[in-house]
Amino acid sequence: MNILQLRNHIPISGPARREPADGTESDMRVSLGFEPAWFYKRCGVNFTEKWHKDPFYRYESLIKMKKELCQRFPSVSYWNEDNKDDLATISGCYGAYVIPMVCGFPLVYEKDKWPEIDKNKEKFSVKEIEKLDIDKILSNPFTEEIFRQMDVIEAEWGKVHGYLNWQGVLNNAFHLRGENIFTDFYDKPDLAHHFFSTVSDLMIKLAQKIQKRQRNSGFYVNHFCVSNCTVNMVSPQIYREFLLPYDKKIAESGFERFGMHTCNWDVTPYLEEIRKLPKVGYLDMGIMSDMKKVKRMFPEARRAVMYSPVRLQEASLNEIKEDIEKIYNELSPCDIVMADIQATTSDKRVNELLRICKDLEMQKKE
């Protein structure tokens, strides 16, 4: 079976997502992303509720942000001021909390941060989980708000660009149920399975509904990348029993491409389970992972390393070079996912990282 790859994509001012690979990817492709405070400090963009719900305001803010990026990092080719398509977008809307938002969890917005779930909102009880109705969720005002934005974008600009952040089954369950989800594995296993089944069905149906709407507007999107940031909080055995079936269900639900984001953690203990998933076209990890093993086990996937923004800012240049050379020797061709770059990180340091990766690619060609 021909596996279709995804590559890392970080929308301007949004959390990291994935997009279809097109064969032009370099061996050490760097995917840059900056925290909202970076743009607030340099461009004065305010990320309160208006940014997430007003396509016109978001469009104008993205013009400013893209201009700033192009000026500061001229060697990066995927930011192009002449390309306006990625300005009329739903990327970044509601941050990482699309599923909690449509489930009625209010978000708290700030001028220089991504939104967070309101801490005063109580997590789902057992009875609330048992009563969850996907059809009601798909027709509630929170879901209608997303489609209203897409209607506005299509009427004004045509294509509805963008990649919403669907998260993963455990991530969403944790947001909705809180830390109780981790004891449910042992105390209420049937409830955990019921909840994961419901959450995964909601993720699939809402993603398919929104992506179909986007395709009808002329923007082609037909993939799903599960975000398993919380996977390192459970054992490989728990993953196999409680989460693998639902990741598999998502992978087999009709999306053309499928990938897995595991965050900046050690993916090694979970590789045997992940390999059971069909058509894995993207897999990322932390640098502490057994990258040689990943490359052997997933030769057809676009692989990626989530590089620490704290290390980018605080490590010496020689230490960063050693890290990048290790990644190059053990995992390439791959992406370097340089997400969440802090507002205090110098442009010089970011450009130095870009140069290190480019130099390694040039050495290979010689």
Coordinates of C-alpha atoms in Angstrom, one line a residue:
M1 CA 0.0 0.0 0.0
N2 CA 1.3 3.4 -0.9
I3 CA 1.4 5.5 2.2
L4 CA 0.7 9.2 1.7
Q5 CA 2.8 11.4 3.9
L6 CA 2.0 14.4 6.0
R7 CA 4.6 17.0 7.1
N8 CA 4.6 19.4 10.0
H9 CA 2.9 22.7 9.5
I10 CA 2.6 25.5 12.1
P11 CA 0.0 28.1 11.2
I12 CA 1.1 31.6 11.8
S13 CA 0.5 32.2 15.6
G14 CA -1.3 28.9 15.9
P15 CA -0.5 25.5 17.5
A16 CA 1.4 23.0 15.3
R17 CA -0.6 21.0 12.8
R18 CA 0.1 18.8 9.8
E19 CA -0.4 19.3 6.1
P20 CA 0.0 17.0 3.0
A21 CA 3.6 16.5 2.0
D22 CA 4.2 17.2 -1.7
G23 CA 7.6 15.8 -2.4
T24 CA 9.5 19.0 -2.2
E25 CA 10.6 18.5 1.4
S26 CA 14.3 18.9 2.1
D27 CA 16.2 16.4 4.3
M28 CA 16.2 18.8 7.3
R29 CA 13.1 20.8 6.7
V30 CA 12.6 23.3 9.6
S31 CA 9.0 24.1 10.6
L32 CA 9.0 27.3 12.6
G33 CA 6.3 28.4 15.0
F34 CA 6.1 31.2 17.6
E35 CA 4.0 31.6 20.7
P36 CA 1.4 34.4 20.5
A37 CA 3.4 36.6 22.9
W38 CA 6.1 36.8 20.1
F39 CA 3.6 38.4 17.8
Y40 CA 2.0 40.5 20.5
K41 CA 5.4 42.0 21.4
R42 CA 6.5 42.6 17.8
C43 CA 3.3 43.3 15.9
G44 CA 0.8 44.4 18.6
V45 CA -1.6 41.6 17.6
N46 CA -4.2 40.9 20.2
F47 CA -5.3 37.3 20.6
T48 CA -8.5 37.8 22.6
E49 CA -11.8 36.3 21.5
K50 CA -12.2 38.6 18.5
W51 CA -9.1 37.0 16.9
H52 CA -10.7 33.5 17.1
K53 CA -14.2 34.5 16.0
D54 CA -13.8 37.4 13.5
P55 CA -12.3 36.3 10.1
F56 CA -11.8 39.9 9.0
Y57 CA -9.8 40.8 12.1
R58 CA -7.8 37.6 11.9
Y59 CA -7.1 38.3 8.2
E60 CA -5.7 41.7 8.8
S61 CA -3.6 40.5 11.8
L62 CA -2.1 37.7 9.7
I63 CA -1.0 40.2 7.0
K64 CA 1.0 42.0 9.8
M65 CA 2.4 38.8 11.2
K66 CA 3.4 37.3 7.9
K67 CA 5.2 40.6 6.9
E68 CA 7.1 40.5 10.2
L69 CA 8.2 36.9 9.7
C70 CA 9.3 37.5 6.1
Q71 CA 11.4 40.4 7.2
R72 CA 13.1 38.7 10.1
F73 CA 13.6 35.2 8.5
P74 CA 14.1 35.8 4.7
S75 CA 15.4 32.3 4.1
V76 CA 12.1 30.7 5.0
S77 CA 10.2 29.9 1.8
Y78 CA 6.8 28.9 3.1
W79 CA 5.9 32.5 4.2
N80 CA 5.1 34.4 1.1
E81 CA 3.5 37.9 1.3
D82 CA 2.1 37.5 -2.2
N83 CA 0.2 34.4 -1.3
K84 CA -3.1 35.6 0.3
D85 CA -4.8 32.2 0.5
D86 CA -3.5 31.4 4.0
L87 CA -4.9 34.6 5.4
A88 CA -8.6 33.6 5.0
T89 CA -8.2 30.7 7.4
I90 CA -9.6 28.9 10.3
S91 CA -6.2 27.7 11.4
G92 CA -5.5 28.6 15.0
C93 CA -9.1 29.2 15.9
Y94 CA -9.9 28.1 19.5
G95 CA -6.3 26.9 19.9
A96 CA -6.1 23.2 21.0
Y97 CA -9.7 23.2 22.3
V98 CA -12.0 22.8 19.4
I99 CA -13.6 19.6 20.8
P100 CA -14.0 20.9 24.4
M101 CA -15.4 24.1 22.9
V102 CA -18.1 22.4 20.9
C103 CA -18.9 20.3 24.1
G104 CA -19.8 23.5 25.9
F105 CA -16.5 24.1 27.8
P106 CA -16.0 27.9 27.8
L107 CA -12.6 29.2 26.8
V108 CA -10.7 32.0 28.4
Y109 CA -8.9 34.3 25.9
E110 CA -5.9 36.5 26.5
K111 CA -4.1 39.1 24.5
D112 CA -0.8 37.3 24.2
K113 CA -1.6 33.6 24.8
W114 CA -3.5 30.8 23.2
P115 CA -6.9 30.2 24.8
E116 CA -7.4 27.9 27.8
I117 CA -10.4 26.1 29.2
D118 CA -12.1 28.1 31.9
K119 CA -10.9 26.6 35.2
N120 CA -14.2 27.2 36.8
K121 CA -15.9 24.7 34.4
E122 CA -16.5 21.4 36.1
K123 CA -15.3 18.3 34.2
F124 CA -17.7 15.7 33.0
S125 CA -19.2 13.4 35.5
V126 CA -20.0 9.8 34.9
K127 CA -23.6 10.6 34.2
E128 CA -22.7 13.4 31.8
I129 CA -20.4 11.0 29.9
E130 CA -23.2 8.4 29.7
K131 CA -25.6 11.1 28.3
L132 CA -23.3 12.5 25.6
D133 CA -25.2 12.9 22.3
I134 CA -23.0 13.5 19.3
D135 CA -25.9 14.6 17.0
K136 CA -26.8 17.3 19.6
I137 CA -23.2 18.4 19.8
L138 CA -22.9 18.6 16.0
S139 CA -25.9 21.0 15.8
N140 CA -25.3 23.1 18.9
P141 CA -24.5 26.9 18.7
F142 CA -20.8 26.3 19.4
T143 CA -20.5 24.1 16.3
E144 CA -22.6 26.5 14.3
E145 CA -20.2 29.2 15.1
I146 CA -17.4 27.4 13.2
F147 CA -19.6 27.0 10.1
R148 CA -20.7 30.7 10.4
Q149 CA -17.0 31.7 10.1
M150 CA -16.5 29.4 7.1
D151 CA -19.6 30.9 5.4
V152 CA -18.1 34.4 5.9
I153 CA -14.7 33.4 4.6
E154 CA -16.1 31.8 1.5
A155 CA -18.4 34.7 0.7
E156 CA -15.5 37.2 1.1
W157 CA -12.4 35.3 -0.2
G158 CA -13.5 32.0 -1.7
K159 CA -11.4 29.1 -0.4
V160 CA -11.8 28.3 3.3
H161 CA -8.1 27.6 4.2
G162 CA -7.0 26.0 7.4
Y163 CA -6.4 23.2 9.7
L164 CA -8.3 23.0 13.0
N165 CA -6.6 21.3 16.0
W166 CA -8.5 18.1 16.7
Q167 CA -6.1 16.8 19.3
G168 CA -6.2 13.1 20.1
V169 CA -8.6 10.8 21.9
L170 CA -6.8 10.8 25.3
N171 CA -5.9 14.5 25.0
N172 CA -9.6 15.4 24.5
A173 CA -10.8 13.0 27.2
F174 CA -8.4 14.5 29.7
H175 CA -9.6 18.0 28.8
L176 CA -13.2 16.9 29.3
R177 CA -12.9 14.5 32.2
G178 CA -9.8 15.8 34.0
E179 CA -7.4 13.5 35.9
N180 CA -10.2 11.1 36.6
I181 CA -9.7 9.6 33.2
F182 CA -6.4 8.0 34.4
T183 CA -8.2 6.3 37.3
D184 CA -11.1 5.3 35.1
F185 CA -8.7 2.9 33.3
Y186 CA -8.6 0.8 36.4
D187 CA -11.8 1.7 38.3
K188 CA -14.3 2.1 35.4
P189 CA -12.8 0.5 32.3
D190 CA -16.1 0.1 30.6
L191 CA -16.9 3.8 31.1
A192 CA -13.4 4.7 29.7
H193 CA -14.1 2.7 26.6
H194 CA -17.5 4.2 26.2
F195 CA -16.0 7.7 26.6
F196 CA -13.2 7.1 24.2
S197 CA -15.6 5.6 21.6
T198 CA -17.9 8.7 21.9
V199 CA -15.0 11.2 21.8
S200 CA -13.4 9.5 18.8
D201 CA -16.7 9.4 16.9
L202 CA -17.2 13.1 17.6
M203 CA -13.7 13.9 16.4
I204 CA -14.2 11.9 13.2
K205 CA -17.7 13.3 12.4
L206 CA -16.8 16.9 13.1
A207 CA -13.5 16.8 11.2
Q208 CA -15.2 15.1 8.2
K209 CA -18.0 17.6 8.2
I210 CA -15.7 20.6 8.4
Q211 CA -13.2 19.3 5.9
K212 CA -16.0 18.5 3.4
R213 CA -17.2 22.1 3.8
Q214 CA -13.6 23.3 3.1
R215 CA -13.3 21.0 0.0
N216 CA -16.5 22.4 -1.4
S217 CA -15.0 25.9 -1.1
G218 CA -12.0 24.8 -3.2
F219 CA -9.5 24.1 -0.4
Y220 CA -8.5 20.5 -0.4
V221 CA -8.0 18.9 3.0
N222 CA -8.6 15.2 3.8
H223 CA -6.4 14.0 6.6
F224 CA -6.3 13.4 10.3
C225 CA -3.3 13.6 12.6
V226 CA -4.0 12.5 16.2
S227 CA -2.2 14.5 18.9
N228 CA -1.1 12.1 21.6
C229 CA 0.7 14.6 23.9
T230 CA -0.5 12.8 27.0
V231 CA 0.6 9.3 25.8
N232 CA 3.6 9.3 28.0
M233 CA 1.3 9.5 31.0
V234 CA 0.1 6.0 30.4
S235 CA 2.0 2.7 29.8
P236 CA 2.3 1.0 26.4
Q237 CA 0.0 -1.7 27.8
I238 CA -2.7 0.9 28.7
Y239 CA -2.2 2.5 25.2
R240 CA -2.7 -0.9 23.6
E241 CA -5.9 -1.8 25.5
F242 CA -7.6 1.6 25.7
L243 CA -6.3 3.9 23.0
L244 CA -5.0 2.0 20.1
P245 CA -8.5 0.8 19.1
Y246 CA -9.7 4.4 18.7
D247 CA -6.6 5.7 16.9
K248 CA -7.1 2.7 14.5
K249 CA -10.7 3.7 14.1
I250 CA -9.7 7.2 13.1
A251 CA -7.1 6.0 10.7
E252 CA -9.6 3.7 9.0
S253 CA -12.5 6.2 8.9
G254 CA -11.9 7.4 5.4
F255 CA -9.3 10.1 5.7
E256 CA -6.7 9.9 2.9
R257 CA -3.8 10.6 5.1
F258 CA -3.1 9.8 8.8
G259 CA -0.4 10.7 11.2
M260 CA 0.5 10.8 14.9
H261 CA 1.9 13.6 17.0
T262 CA 3.5 12.4 20.3
C263 CA 5.0 15.8 21.4
N264 CA 8.5 16.3 22.8
W265 CA 8.5 12.9 24.6
D266 CA 10.3 9.5 24.2
V267 CA 8.2 7.6 21.6
T268 CA 10.3 4.5 21.9
P269 CA 8.2 2.4 24.3
Y270 CA 5.1 2.9 22.1
L271 CA 6.6 2.1 18.7
E272 CA 5.5 -1.5 18.5
E273 CA 1.9 -0.4 19.2
I274 CA 2.0 2.5 16.8
R275 CA 3.2 0.2 14.0
K276 CA -0.1 -1.7 14.3
L277 CA -1.8 1.4 12.9
P278 CA -2.5 1.6 9.2
K279 CA -1.0 4.1 6.8
V280 CA 1.0 6.1 9.3
G281 CA 2.3 9.0 7.1
Y282 CA 3.7 11.2 9.9
L283 CA 5.3 10.5 13.2
D284 CA 7.1 13.0 15.5
M285 CA 9.0 12.5 18.8
G286 CA 11.5 14.0 21.2
I287 CA 15.2 13.9 20.6
M288 CA 15.6 11.3 23.5
S289 CA 13.7 8.7 21.3
D290 CA 15.6 5.9 19.6
M291 CA 15.5 7.7 16.3
K292 CA 17.4 5.0 14.4
K293 CA 14.7 2.5 15.5
V294 CA 12.0 4.9 14.4
K295 CA 13.6 5.2 11.0
R296 CA 13.8 1.4 10.6
M297 CA 10.2 0.8 11.7
F298 CA 8.6 3.7 9.8
P299 CA 10.6 4.1 6.6
E300 CA 7.6 5.4 4.6
A301 CA 6.4 8.0 7.1
R302 CA 7.6 11.6 7.2
R303 CA 9.4 11.7 10.5
A304 CA 10.0 14.7 12.7
V305 CA 11.6 15.8 16.0
M306 CA 10.0 18.3 18.3
Y307 CA 12.9 20.5 19.3
S308 CA 12.7 22.3 22.7
P309 CA 12.1 26.1 22.4
V310 CA 13.8 26.4 25.8
R311 CA 16.9 24.6 24.6
L312 CA 16.9 26.7 21.5
Q313 CA 17.1 29.8 23.6
E314 CA 19.4 28.6 26.4
A315 CA 21.8 26.1 25.0
S316 CA 25.1 27.1 23.4
L317 CA 25.3 27.1 19.6
N318 CA 27.7 24.1 19.7
E319 CA 25.2 22.1 21.8
I320 CA 22.5 22.9 19.3
K321 CA 24.7 21.9 16.4
E322 CA 25.4 18.5 18.2
D323 CA 21.7 18.0 18.6
I324 CA 20.9 18.7 15.0
E325 CA 23.7 16.6 13.7
K326 CA 22.5 13.7 15.8
I327 CA 19.0 14.1 14.3
Y328 CA 20.4 14.4 10.8
N329 CA 22.5 11.2 11.2
E330 CA 19.8 9.1 12.8
L331 CA 16.5 10.2 11.4
S332 CA 16.7 12.2 8.2
P333 CA 15.0 12.9 5.9
C334 CA 12.8 14.5 8.6
D335 CA 11.3 17.7 9.9
I336 CA 12.7 19.8 12.7
V337 CA 9.6 21.1 14.4
M338 CA 10.7 24.3 16.1
A339 CA 7.4 25.2 17.7
D340 CA 6.4 27.6 20.5
I341 CA 9.5 29.9 20.0
Q342 CA 9.4 32.3 22.9
A343 CA 9.1 36.0 22.7
T344 CA 12.5 36.4 24.4
T345 CA 14.3 34.3 21.9
S346 CA 16.5 36.3 19.6
D347 CA 16.0 36.4 15.8
K348 CA 19.8 35.7 15.5
R349 CA 19.4 32.4 17.3
V350 CA 16.5 31.3 15.1
N351 CA 18.4 32.2 11.9
E352 CA 21.4 30.3 13.3
L353 CA 19.3 27.2 13.6
L354 CA 18.1 27.6 10.0
R355 CA 21.7 27.9 8.9
I356 CA 22.8 24.8 10.7
C357 CA 20.1 22.7 9.1
K358 CA 20.8 24.2 5.6
D359 CA 24.6 23.6 6.0
L360 CA 24.0 19.9 6.8
E361 CA 21.8 19.5 3.7
M362 CA 24.5 21.1 1.5
Q363 CA 27.1 18.8 2.9
K364 CA 25.1 15.8 1.8
K365 CA 24.8 17.1 -1.7
E366 CA 28.6 17.7 -2.1

